[in-house]
Amino acid sequence: MIDQQQSHLLARLERLNAIGIALSAERDNKRLLEMILLGAQEITNADGGTLYTITQDKKLKFEMMRNKSLNMSLGGTTGKEIPFLPLPLYLEDGQPNLTTVAAYATLKNQTVNIADAYQTESFDFSGTRKFDEKTGYHSQSFLTIPMKDHESKVIGVLQLINAIDAETGTIVPFSIENQTLVESLASQAAVAMTNHHLIDGLKGLFEAFIELIADAIDQKSPYTGGHCRRVPELTMMLTQALIDAKSGPFKDFTLNENELYELKVASWLHDCGKVTTPEAVMDKPTKLSSIFDRIQLVDQRFELIKQQAECAMLKAQIEILKSGGSNQYVQDRLAEAERKQHAFNTYCDEAKAFLRQANIGSESMTVADLKRIEEIASMEMLDPSGNKVPFLSKDETYNLSIKRGTLTAEERQVINNHIVVTINMLESLPYPQSLARVPEYACGHHEHMDGTGYPKRLTREQMSIPARVMGIADIFEALTSKDRPYKKAKTLSESLHILGKMKVDHHIDPDLFDVFIREGIYLKYAKEFLEPEQIDEVDLTKIPGYQPAELSMQNG
């Protein structure tokens, strides 16, 4: 008999040890709580049980309820809500609630073992009796154990109901041996819960810090701030399409939950280096923008040079009148001077309109455009001292001669340097193993598949699939962005045409591009983030680099 009891106790100890190991490995909070309650029921052969956690407003929240006889399973992973209000630890007058056994165990930080709830007068079991009357159940023996963390602070309560004798099937009190085992389980469970909450807290803090960086960039520039938030969305859309692929080059590609989180973190941080980029460069809306748009000065200068020319004409006309001659001759010379002035005014007005358009930077500058800028720049006007000076300064001429966009080569280098700053920032962080590839994923979105990108000139073979995914996400978001000050938002067909050319030029991964088109990722993203007027009809056969064979796969 003694040997049988020892064997039974040893089996329960082994089961307790196994549950403890499982608790330390579980990362899902609901499954963790469920494992605690079911493990306690298993060790004690309890028919029912409830697990509570303590809320910030000092109440015991029902997290989970199980009852074998009633076939009841509420809370936890079941998705079924528990219809009971939390139990207050303190009454309305501020006094401790010592009549409810779960609250008592919490406040007193001690285990309560009750052989028969109907025979005790120490606690108020009126709610339990009503439950029994309603369900036909008989709640008799109770074991209520506070769950204490490493600082002996109670973070939850484990309550077991009706220990069942394994041989007779009758309800019996919870034995001291079972109480000791469950107290041990509760202690291990509290540590597991604390670790879980700590990990969740640190993870939440880390994510909040990442979003704080994005918000800082958002405050610095609303144009790139939206970019920092949209690129992660598109990155995860395309990545999920690769994971779901049943055929093709990505049929074996997969990422687990931790790896997906690693990529998500990287996509949020991919432009963090922009916190150091000057706003005047990052948000430069026009070629002549500095503290303000200097095209306004150029406009005023056109009016001034016309007035100076008109003054010169009037002086010339006075000299013509003084010189004498026949009336017709004088009138012809006066009229010629006015015609030249009118022609000069027209030239200035056209030149002003041309420079205003060139200043926007929305179109590529042709050789003829660059020559015209030089011609306008070489016009002479008088400075305040009466000296002749060029109409445009060297800096104005240089900026207006930018062939594409609004940035000079030097400003472009400042912008490009953000990725170097990003690399330095991200590589300096002490990552856990699960986030070790964040720098690699985040810092490759300006590389090209042919090795002509920057800053490391990596080739396709040197880059991981997630890093290549982020490259496409970064480009497509920028192409379709509606909040850039220096360009009009492009339509879907325009953006896909440019992206297709980048595939042909070996700038982006060709296989990823095909999945991006074939699986309709572009359209899914567009419906969520683009304006209705941007979502035009896309003719897939006209997208550069998208072959009919791939199109037939879509139709098939």
XYZ file of C-alpha atoms in Angstrom, residues 421-431 439-440 443 456:
15
model
C 23.690 56.323 -40.864
C 20.984 53.648 -40.663
C 23.617 50.916 -40.953
C 25.784 52.489 -38.269
C 22.800 52.930 -35.947
C 21.386 49.436 -36.395
C 24.696 47.583 -36.318
C 25.555 49.243 -33.014
C 22.575 47.690 -31.217
C 22.970 44.510 -29.087
C 20.290 42.328 -30.698
C 20.469 45.326 -39.941
C 20.813 43.143 -43.036
C 19.881 48.288 -44.885
C 27.658 48.252 -50.351
